[in-house]
Amino acid sequence: MSLEISNLDVSIEGIGILRNVNLNIPGGQMAGLIGHNGAGKTTLIRAIMGLLPATRGSIIFKGQDLTRLPAHRRGNMAISYMPEDRRLIPELTVTENMLMPAWANRIADGEQRLKWVYSLMPEIADFGERKALQLSGGQQKLVALGRALIPGRELILLDEPFEGVAPVLAQRLSSVIADLRGEGLTVLIAESDDAHSAGLVDTNWRIERGSVSQGRRDRSESSAVADD
Ligand code: ATP
């Protein structure tokens, strides 16, 4: 279930945003992608999802070349992402929001997946009948994470999951994300700094002006400061 990105270039409207990106995450591991605003984190995540085309290089997951695979086929490969801005449908209930990716990706075991997500995050089941707009921002983030876990059975990409979340809910999010490792998922967490992800990840990658380099630190060196 490893993700291997090699020599990846991505342009938006003719402007080179990502340059020669090399990054890999061994199956079942968690990696951080740390970079300032505008560094290219969302662009990389969108490229992995197939929402932006690669102009060069390759994206391989589980040995399969995704580089030219359309986005909807990547969803079928059990890959998904949690966007920075949640994107819940406000008028729908939490349960309806949760099941949306199962319907969209024709996931046969959607109801089973929902039960699994509810077992990881029972609080979502508790507000299942509420409309998404009735939840706080932090609660919506939890729902957005849960929803991403329906198609994201193997690889999940989290775009700034802790951004704007109150400390108590950030702690809760953190513990759910830690549980994902135990469930065998491969996880990428994009963050502007490693305040939340430091204790979770196996490896940190730094992204700066569209270039990625590997950080020095891993989970086993828990007291060390991240990379430079
Ligand atoms: P943030 O946390 O602010 O989202 P980020 O690290 O995710 O930052 P990206 O959103 O990937 O950064 O943006 C990387 C660069 O690409 C930025 O310079 C941004 O201005 C540029 N960019 C992103 N989307 C577009 C677009 N649609 N058109 C033009 N430039 C874009």
PDB file of C-alpha atoms and ligand atoms in Angstrom:
ATOM      1  CA  MET A   1       0.000   0.000   0.000  1.00  0.00           C
ATOM      2  CA  SER A   2       2.966   2.325  -0.444  1.00  0.00           C
ATOM      3  CA  LEU A   3       2.704   5.668  -2.219  1.00  0.00           C
ATOM      4  CA  GLU A   4       5.645   6.608  -4.424  1.00  0.00           C
ATOM      5  CA  ILE A   5       5.864   9.967  -6.132  1.00  0.00           C
ATOM      6  CA  SER A   6       8.788  10.484  -8.501  1.00  0.00           C
ATOM      7  CA  ASN A   7      10.016  13.563 -10.357  1.00  0.00           C
ATOM      8  CA  LEU A   8       6.551  15.095 -10.266  1.00  0.00           C
ATOM      9  CA  ASP A   9       5.897  18.461 -11.893  1.00  0.00           C
ATOM     10  CA  VAL A  10       2.478  20.131 -11.721  1.00  0.00           C
ATOM     11  CA  SER A  11       1.497  23.404 -13.365  1.00  0.00           C
ATOM     12  CA  ILE A  12      -1.606  25.485 -12.899  1.00  0.00           C
ATOM     13  CA  GLU A  13      -2.575  27.651 -15.844  1.00  0.00           C
ATOM     14  CA  GLY A  14       0.880  27.271 -17.321  1.00  0.00           C
ATOM     15  CA  ILE A  15       2.686  28.263 -14.124  1.00  0.00           C
ATOM     16  CA  GLY A  16       4.930  25.593 -12.602  1.00  0.00           C
ATOM     17  CA  ILE A  17       3.745  25.030  -9.011  1.00  0.00           C
ATOM     18  CA  LEU A  18       5.379  21.703  -8.069  1.00  0.00           C
ATOM     19  CA  ARG A  19       8.927  20.999  -9.198  1.00  0.00           C
ATOM     20  CA  ASN A  20      10.532  17.591  -9.307  1.00  0.00           C
ATOM     21  CA  VAL A  21       8.716  16.267  -6.258  1.00  0.00           C
ATOM     22  CA  ASN A  22       9.994  12.958  -4.860  1.00  0.00           C
ATOM     23  CA  LEU A  23       8.148  11.595  -1.852  1.00  0.00           C
ATOM     24  CA  ASN A  24       7.269   8.143  -0.643  1.00  0.00           C
ATOM     25  CA  ILE A  25       5.197   6.715   2.164  1.00  0.00           C
ATOM     26  CA  PRO A  26       5.572   3.021   2.967  1.00  0.00           C
ATOM     27  CA  GLY A  27       2.250   1.212   3.281  1.00  0.00           C
ATOM     28  CA  GLY A  28       0.551   1.632   6.644  1.00  0.00           C
ATOM     29  CA  GLN A  29       2.744   4.566   7.646  1.00  0.00           C
ATOM     30  CA  MET A  30       1.877   8.170   8.367  1.00  0.00           C
ATOM     31  CA  ALA A  31       3.773  11.094   6.862  1.00  0.00           C
ATOM     32  CA  GLY A  32       3.613  14.822   7.509  1.00  0.00           C
ATOM     33  CA  LEU A  33       3.836  17.395   4.706  1.00  0.00           C
ATOM     34  CA  ILE A  34       4.899  20.625   6.328  1.00  0.00           C
ATOM     35  CA  GLY A  35       4.969  23.954   4.529  1.00  0.00           C
ATOM     36  CA  HIS A  36       3.856  27.570   4.740  1.00  0.00           C
ATOM     37  CA  ASN A  37       0.737  28.917   3.046  1.00  0.00           C
ATOM     38  CA  GLY A  38       1.183  28.800  -0.702  1.00  0.00           C
ATOM     39  CA  ALA A  39       4.034  26.256  -0.526  1.00  0.00           C
ATOM     40  CA  GLY A  40       2.096  23.747  -2.637  1.00  0.00           C
ATOM     41  CA  LYS A  41       0.539  21.291  -0.134  1.00  0.00           C
ATOM     42  CA  THR A  42      -2.981  21.416  -1.566  1.00  0.00           C
ATOM     43  CA  THR A  43      -1.589  21.267  -5.105  1.00  0.00           C
ATOM     44  CA  LEU A  44       0.287  18.058  -4.272  1.00  0.00           C
ATOM     45  CA  ILE A  45      -2.765  16.509  -2.636  1.00  0.00           C
ATOM     46  CA  ARG A  46      -4.958  17.458  -5.594  1.00  0.00           C
ATOM     47  CA  ALA A  47      -2.399  15.962  -7.972  1.00  0.00           C
ATOM     48  CA  ILE A  48      -2.388  12.682  -6.003  1.00  0.00           C
ATOM     49  CA  MET A  49      -6.190  12.679  -6.200  1.00  0.00           C
ATOM     50  CA  GLY A  50      -6.086  13.258  -9.960  1.00  0.00           C
ATOM     51  CA  LEU A  51      -7.761  16.657  -9.676  1.00  0.00           C
ATOM     52  CA  LEU A  52      -4.722  18.339 -11.257  1.00  0.00           C
ATOM     53  CA  PRO A  53      -2.704  16.713 -14.060  1.00  0.00           C
ATOM     54  CA  ALA A  54       0.998  15.961 -13.787  1.00  0.00           C
ATOM     55  CA  THR A  55       3.130  17.582 -16.454  1.00  0.00           C
ATOM     56  CA  ARG A  56       5.989  15.191 -15.658  1.00  0.00           C
ATOM     57  CA  GLY A  57       6.806  12.335 -13.311  1.00  0.00           C
ATOM     58  CA  SER A  58       4.735   9.584 -11.785  1.00  0.00           C
ATOM     59  CA  ILE A  59       2.428   8.747  -8.903  1.00  0.00           C
ATOM     60  CA  ILE A  60       2.365   5.070  -7.999  1.00  0.00           C
ATOM     61  CA  PHE A  61       0.133   3.545  -5.340  1.00  0.00           C
ATOM     62  CA  LYS A  62       0.286  -0.152  -4.430  1.00  0.00           C
ATOM     63  CA  GLY A  63       2.496  -0.655  -7.469  1.00  0.00           C
ATOM     64  CA  GLN A  64      -0.132   0.770  -9.801  1.00  0.00           C
ATOM     65  CA  ASP A  65       0.597   3.851 -11.883  1.00  0.00           C
ATOM     66  CA  LEU A  66      -2.090   6.447 -11.138  1.00  0.00           C
ATOM     67  CA  THR A  67      -0.496   9.277 -13.046  1.00  0.00           C
ATOM     68  CA  ARG A  68      -2.953   9.218 -15.953  1.00  0.00           C
ATOM     69  CA  LEU A  69      -5.871   7.680 -14.065  1.00  0.00           C
ATOM     70  CA  PRO A  70      -8.918   9.985 -13.794  1.00  0.00           C
ATOM     71  CA  ALA A  71      -9.947  11.154 -10.327  1.00  0.00           C
ATOM     72  CA  HIS A  72     -13.095   9.006 -10.067  1.00  0.00           C
ATOM     73  CA  ARG A  73     -11.057   5.850 -10.691  1.00  0.00           C
ATOM     74  CA  ARG A  74      -8.691   6.834  -7.867  1.00  0.00           C
ATOM     75  CA  GLY A  75     -11.682   7.015  -5.521  1.00  0.00           C
ATOM     76  CA  ASN A  76     -12.408   3.437  -6.517  1.00  0.00           C
ATOM     77  CA  MET A  77      -8.860   2.571  -5.510  1.00  0.00           C
ATOM     78  CA  ALA A  78      -9.726   3.413  -1.916  1.00  0.00           C
ATOM     79  CA  ILE A  79      -7.914   6.761  -1.976  1.00  0.00           C
ATOM     80  CA  SER A  80      -9.540   9.910  -0.666  1.00  0.00           C
ATOM     81  CA  TYR A  81      -8.862  13.254   0.892  1.00  0.00           C
ATOM     82  CA  MET A  82     -10.209  15.561   3.497  1.00  0.00           C
ATOM     83  CA  PRO A  83     -10.175  19.069   2.027  1.00  0.00           C
ATOM     84  CA  GLU A  84      -9.083  22.004   4.146  1.00  0.00           C
ATOM     85  CA  ASP A  85     -12.487  23.678   3.915  1.00  0.00           C
ATOM     86  CA  ARG A  86     -14.645  20.663   4.958  1.00  0.00           C
ATOM     87  CA  ARG A  87     -17.137  20.979   2.087  1.00  0.00           C
ATOM     88  CA  LEU A  88     -20.061  19.378   3.870  1.00  0.00           C
ATOM     89  CA  ILE A  89     -23.479  19.969   2.348  1.00  0.00           C
ATOM     90  CA  PRO A  90     -25.086  22.185   5.024  1.00  0.00           C
ATOM     91  CA  GLU A  91     -28.720  21.245   4.415  1.00  0.00           C
ATOM     92  CA  LEU A  92     -28.108  17.496   4.510  1.00  0.00           C
ATOM     93  CA  THR A  93     -27.924  15.505   7.719  1.00  0.00           C
ATOM     94  CA  VAL A  94     -24.602  14.236   8.998  1.00  0.00           C
ATOM     95  CA  THR A  95     -25.482  10.676   7.961  1.00  0.00           C
ATOM     96  CA  GLU A  96     -26.433  11.823   4.461  1.00  0.00           C
ATOM     97  CA  ASN A  97     -23.156  13.727   4.195  1.00  0.00           C
ATOM     98  CA  MET A  98     -21.294  10.633   5.354  1.00  0.00           C
ATOM     99  CA  LEU A  99     -22.949   8.370   2.791  1.00  0.00           C
ATOM    100  CA  MET A 100     -22.468  10.779  -0.123  1.00  0.00           C
ATOM    101  CA  PRO A 101     -19.046   9.384  -1.171  1.00  0.00           C
ATOM    102  CA  ALA A 102     -20.376   5.827  -0.954  1.00  0.00           C
ATOM    103  CA  TRP A 103     -23.162   6.771  -3.400  1.00  0.00           C
ATOM    104  CA  ALA A 104     -20.830   8.800  -5.628  1.00  0.00           C
ATOM    105  CA  ASN A 105     -18.189   6.067  -5.811  1.00  0.00           C
ATOM    106  CA  ARG A 106     -20.740   3.219  -5.842  1.00  0.00           C
ATOM    107  CA  ILE A 107     -19.093   1.663  -2.820  1.00  0.00           C
ATOM    108  CA  ALA A 108     -21.044  -1.528  -2.247  1.00  0.00           C
ATOM    109  CA  ASP A 109     -20.160  -1.832   1.434  1.00  0.00           C
ATOM    110  CA  GLY A 110     -20.914   1.835   2.227  1.00  0.00           C
ATOM    111  CA  GLU A 111     -23.159   0.975   5.175  1.00  0.00           C
ATOM    112  CA  GLN A 112     -20.486  -1.313   6.607  1.00  0.00           C
ATOM    113  CA  ARG A 113     -17.912   1.441   6.203  1.00  0.00           C
ATOM    114  CA  LEU A 114     -20.249   3.858   7.950  1.00  0.00           C
ATOM    115  CA  LYS A 115     -20.512   1.475  10.911  1.00  0.00           C
ATOM    116  CA  TRP A 116     -16.726   1.224  11.049  1.00  0.00           C
ATOM    117  CA  VAL A 117     -16.364   5.031  11.001  1.00  0.00           C
ATOM    118  CA  TYR A 118     -18.999   5.329  13.735  1.00  0.00           C
ATOM    119  CA  SER A 119     -17.071   2.813  15.815  1.00  0.00           C
ATOM    120  CA  LEU A 120     -13.961   5.006  15.485  1.00  0.00           C
ATOM    121  CA  MET A 121     -15.904   8.218  16.118  1.00  0.00           C
ATOM    122  CA  PRO A 122     -19.089   7.458  18.076  1.00  0.00           C
ATOM    123  CA  GLU A 123     -19.775  11.179  18.466  1.00  0.00           C
ATOM    124  CA  ILE A 124     -20.564  11.385  14.745  1.00  0.00           C
ATOM    125  CA  ALA A 125     -23.270   8.767  15.166  1.00  0.00           C
ATOM    126  CA  ASP A 126     -24.664  10.870  18.018  1.00  0.00           C
ATOM    127  CA  PHE A 127     -25.197  13.860  15.728  1.00  0.00           C
ATOM    128  CA  GLY A 128     -26.139  11.748  12.723  1.00  0.00           C
ATOM    129  CA  GLU A 129     -29.636  13.180  12.297  1.00  0.00           C
ATOM    130  CA  ARG A 130     -28.581  16.809  12.691  1.00  0.00           C
ATOM    131  CA  LYS A 131     -28.042  18.958   9.644  1.00  0.00           C
ATOM    132  CA  ALA A 132     -24.388  19.723   8.988  1.00  0.00           C
ATOM    133  CA  LEU A 133     -25.040  23.453   9.397  1.00  0.00           C
ATOM    134  CA  GLN A 134     -26.069  22.858  13.034  1.00  0.00           C
ATOM    135  CA  LEU A 135     -22.587  21.627  13.992  1.00  0.00           C
ATOM    136  CA  SER A 136     -19.644  23.701  15.189  1.00  0.00           C
ATOM    137  CA  GLY A 137     -16.644  24.122  12.899  1.00  0.00           C
ATOM    138  CA  GLY A 138     -14.644  21.533  14.853  1.00  0.00           C
ATOM    139  CA  GLN A 139     -17.501  19.018  14.791  1.00  0.00           C
ATOM    140  CA  GLN A 140     -17.756  19.535  11.044  1.00  0.00           C
ATOM    141  CA  LYS A 141     -14.053  18.709  10.727  1.00  0.00           C
ATOM    142  CA  LEU A 142     -14.668  15.407  12.523  1.00  0.00           C
ATOM    143  CA  VAL A 143     -17.524  14.657  10.141  1.00  0.00           C
ATOM    144  CA  ALA A 144     -15.346  15.620   7.152  1.00  0.00           C
ATOM    145  CA  LEU A 145     -12.670  13.203   8.393  1.00  0.00           C
ATOM    146  CA  GLY A 146     -15.273  10.478   8.876  1.00  0.00           C
ATOM    147  CA  ARG A 147     -16.682  11.090   5.421  1.00  0.00           C
ATOM    148  CA  ALA A 148     -13.219  10.866   3.845  1.00  0.00           C
ATOM    149  CA  LEU A 149     -12.766   7.483   5.530  1.00  0.00           C
ATOM    150  CA  ILE A 150     -15.663   5.978   3.566  1.00  0.00           C
ATOM    151  CA  PRO A 151     -13.794   5.840   0.220  1.00  0.00           C
ATOM    152  CA  GLY A 152     -10.337   6.254   1.814  1.00  0.00           C
ATOM    153  CA  ARG A 153      -9.998   2.689   2.909  1.00  0.00           C
ATOM    154  CA  GLU A 154      -6.291   2.459   2.097  1.00  0.00           C
ATOM    155  CA  LEU A 155      -4.798   5.906   1.510  1.00  0.00           C
ATOM    156  CA  ILE A 156      -6.093   9.101   3.039  1.00  0.00           C
ATOM    157  CA  LEU A 157      -4.757  12.611   2.460  1.00  0.00           C
ATOM    158  CA  LEU A 158      -5.603  15.160   5.151  1.00  0.00           C
ATOM    159  CA  ASP A 159      -5.286  18.815   4.145  1.00  0.00           C
ATOM    160  CA  GLU A 160      -4.670  20.897   7.273  1.00  0.00           C
ATOM    161  CA  PRO A 161      -7.087  18.898   9.435  1.00  0.00           C
ATOM    162  CA  PHE A 162      -6.312  20.931  12.586  1.00  0.00           C
ATOM    163  CA  GLU A 163      -6.681  24.357  11.001  1.00  0.00           C
ATOM    164  CA  GLY A 164      -9.140  26.513  12.963  1.00  0.00           C
ATOM    165  CA  VAL A 165     -10.094  23.699  15.353  1.00  0.00           C
ATOM    166  CA  ALA A 166     -10.419  24.435  19.089  1.00  0.00           C
ATOM    167  CA  PRO A 167      -7.847  22.614  21.271  1.00  0.00           C
ATOM    168  CA  VAL A 168     -10.229  20.011  22.730  1.00  0.00           C
ATOM    169  CA  LEU A 169     -11.471  18.948  19.314  1.00  0.00           C
ATOM    170  CA  ALA A 170      -7.932  19.087  17.916  1.00  0.00           C
ATOM    171  CA  GLN A 171      -6.949  16.557  20.574  1.00  0.00           C
ATOM    172  CA  ARG A 172      -9.861  14.359  19.605  1.00  0.00           C
ATOM    173  CA  LEU A 173      -8.990  14.619  15.892  1.00  0.00           C
ATOM    174  CA  SER A 174      -5.424  13.751  16.756  1.00  0.00           C
ATOM    175  CA  SER A 175      -6.433  10.608  18.614  1.00  0.00           C
ATOM    176  CA  VAL A 176      -8.724   9.485  15.763  1.00  0.00           C
ATOM    177  CA  ILE A 177      -5.900  10.039  13.263  1.00  0.00           C
ATOM    178  CA  ALA A 178      -3.568   8.013  15.504  1.00  0.00           C
ATOM    179  CA  ASP A 179      -6.150   5.192  15.454  1.00  0.00           C
ATOM    180  CA  LEU A 180      -6.040   5.151  11.645  1.00  0.00           C
ATOM    181  CA  ARG A 181      -2.487   3.925  11.803  1.00  0.00           C
ATOM    182  CA  GLY A 182      -3.631   0.980  13.889  1.00  0.00           C
ATOM    183  CA  GLU A 183      -6.283   0.304  11.246  1.00  0.00           C
ATOM    184  CA  GLY A 184      -3.526  -0.067   8.638  1.00  0.00           C
ATOM    185  CA  LEU A 185      -4.233   3.029   6.533  1.00  0.00           C
ATOM    186  CA  THR A 186      -1.481   4.948   4.788  1.00  0.00           C
ATOM    187  CA  VAL A 187      -1.873   8.611   5.757  1.00  0.00           C
ATOM    188  CA  LEU A 188      -0.496  11.973   4.602  1.00  0.00           C
ATOM    189  CA  ILE A 189      -1.131  14.983   6.860  1.00  0.00           C
ATOM    190  CA  ALA A 190      -0.494  18.435   5.365  1.00  0.00           C
ATOM    191  CA  GLU A 191       0.150  21.150   7.939  1.00  0.00           C
ATOM    192  CA  SER A 192       1.649  24.620   8.042  1.00  0.00           C
ATOM    193  CA  ASP A 193       3.720  23.528  11.045  1.00  0.00           C
ATOM    194  CA  ASP A 194       4.103  20.251  12.867  1.00  0.00           C
ATOM    195  CA  ALA A 195       2.470  21.353  16.120  1.00  0.00           C
ATOM    196  CA  HIS A 196      -0.199  18.672  15.883  1.00  0.00           C
ATOM    197  CA  SER A 197       1.266  16.079  13.554  1.00  0.00           C
ATOM    198  CA  ALA A 198       4.700  15.762  15.214  1.00  0.00           C
ATOM    199  CA  GLY A 199       3.657  13.036  17.628  1.00  0.00           C
ATOM    200  CA  LEU A 200       1.704  11.150  14.996  1.00  0.00           C
ATOM    201  CA  VAL A 201       3.863  10.752  11.927  1.00  0.00           C
ATOM    202  CA  ASP A 202       6.624   8.317  11.012  1.00  0.00           C
ATOM    203  CA  THR A 203       8.290  10.769   8.627  1.00  0.00           C
ATOM    204  CA  ASN A 204       8.098  14.458   7.896  1.00  0.00           C
ATOM    205  CA  TRP A 205       8.427  15.980   4.457  1.00  0.00           C
ATOM    206  CA  ARG A 206       9.029  19.683   3.983  1.00  0.00           C
ATOM    207  CA  ILE A 207       7.545  21.587   1.107  1.00  0.00           C
ATOM    208  CA  GLU A 208       8.798  24.997   0.141  1.00  0.00           C
ATOM    209  CA  ARG A 209       7.932  26.882  -3.042  1.00  0.00           C
ATOM    210  CA  GLY A 210       6.845  23.655  -4.717  1.00  0.00           C
ATOM    211  CA  SER A 211       9.957  21.636  -3.812  1.00  0.00           C
ATOM    212  CA  VAL A 212       9.854  18.755  -1.349  1.00  0.00           C
ATOM    213  CA  SER A 213      12.649  17.514   0.889  1.00  0.00           C
ATOM    214  CA  GLN A 214      12.649  14.883   3.582  1.00  0.00           C
ATOM    215  CA  GLY A 215      12.743  15.965   7.202  1.00  0.00           C
ATOM    216  CA  ARG A 216      15.120  14.266   9.587  1.00  0.00           C
ATOM    217  CA  ARG A 217      12.690  13.307  12.232  1.00  0.00           C
ATOM    218  CA  ASP A 218      10.450  10.355  12.850  1.00  0.00           C
ATOM    219  CA  ARG A 219       8.033   9.205  15.511  1.00  0.00           C
ATOM    220  CA  SER A 220      10.673   7.257  17.394  1.00  0.00           C
ATOM    221  CA  GLU A 221      12.552  10.486  18.149  1.00  0.00           C
ATOM    222  CA  SER A 222       9.641  12.000  19.976  1.00  0.00           C
ATOM    223  CA  SER A 223      11.473  14.727  21.831  1.00  0.00           C
ATOM    224  CA  ALA A 224      13.480  16.015  18.907  1.00  0.00           C
ATOM    225  CA  VAL A 225      12.614  19.210  17.123  1.00  0.00           C
ATOM    226  CA  ALA A 226      11.325  18.651  13.579  1.00  0.00           C
ATOM    227  CA  ASP A 227      13.602  19.397  10.691  1.00  0.00           C
ATOM    228  CA  ASP A 228      15.388  22.642  10.049  1.00  0.00           C
TER     229      ASP A 228
HETATM  230  P1  ATP B   1      -2.497  27.002   1.709  1.00  0.00           P
HETATM  231  O1  ATP B   1      -2.314  26.447   3.055  1.00  0.00           O
HETATM  232  O2  ATP B   1      -2.527  28.485   1.673  1.00  0.00           O
HETATM  233  O3  ATP B   1      -3.613  26.352   0.938  1.00  0.00           O
HETATM  234  P2  ATP B   1      -0.707  25.378   0.154  1.00  0.00           P
HETATM  235  O4  ATP B   1       0.622  24.987   0.642  1.00  0.00           O
HETATM  236  O5  ATP B   1      -1.782  24.354   0.167  1.00  0.00           O
HETATM  237  O6  ATP B   1      -1.139  26.657   0.934  1.00  0.00           O
HETATM  238  P3  ATP B   1      -1.340  25.652  -2.631  1.00  0.00           P
HETATM  239  O7  ATP B   1      -2.787  25.966  -2.390  1.00  0.00           O
HETATM  240  O8  ATP B   1      -1.007  24.324  -3.167  1.00  0.00           O
HETATM  241  O9  ATP B   1      -0.495  25.935  -1.328  1.00  0.00           O
HETATM  242  O10 ATP B   1      -0.765  26.757  -3.614  1.00  0.00           O
HETATM  243  C1  ATP B   1       0.557  26.666  -4.164  1.00  0.00           C
HETATM  244  C2  ATP B   1       0.760  27.803  -5.132  1.00  0.00           C
HETATM  245  O11 ATP B   1      -0.078  27.626  -6.258  1.00  0.00           O
HETATM  246  C3  ATP B   1       0.467  29.176  -4.557  1.00  0.00           C
HETATM  247  O12 ATP B   1       1.449  30.075  -5.016  1.00  0.00           O
HETATM  248  C4  ATP B   1      -0.871  29.518  -5.175  1.00  0.00           C
HETATM  249  O13 ATP B   1      -0.982  30.907  -5.371  1.00  0.00           O
HETATM  250  C5  ATP B   1      -0.813  28.802  -6.512  1.00  0.00           C
HETATM  251  N1  ATP B   1      -2.153  28.404  -6.973  1.00  0.00           N
HETATM  252  C6  ATP B   1      -2.970  27.515  -6.371  1.00  0.00           C
HETATM  253  N2  ATP B   1      -4.129  27.399  -7.060  1.00  0.00           N
HETATM  254  C7  ATP B   1      -4.036  28.248  -8.116  1.00  0.00           C
HETATM  255  C8  ATP B   1      -4.900  28.608  -9.200  1.00  0.00           C
HETATM  256  N3  ATP B   1      -6.107  28.046  -9.331  1.00  0.00           N
HETATM  257  N4  ATP B   1      -4.451  29.509 -10.094  1.00  0.00           N
HETATM  258  C9  ATP B   1      -3.221  30.056  -9.958  1.00  0.00           C
HETATM  259  N5  ATP B   1      -2.352  29.777  -8.968  1.00  0.00           N
HETATM  260  C10 ATP B   1      -2.757  28.889  -8.053  1.00  0.00           C
END
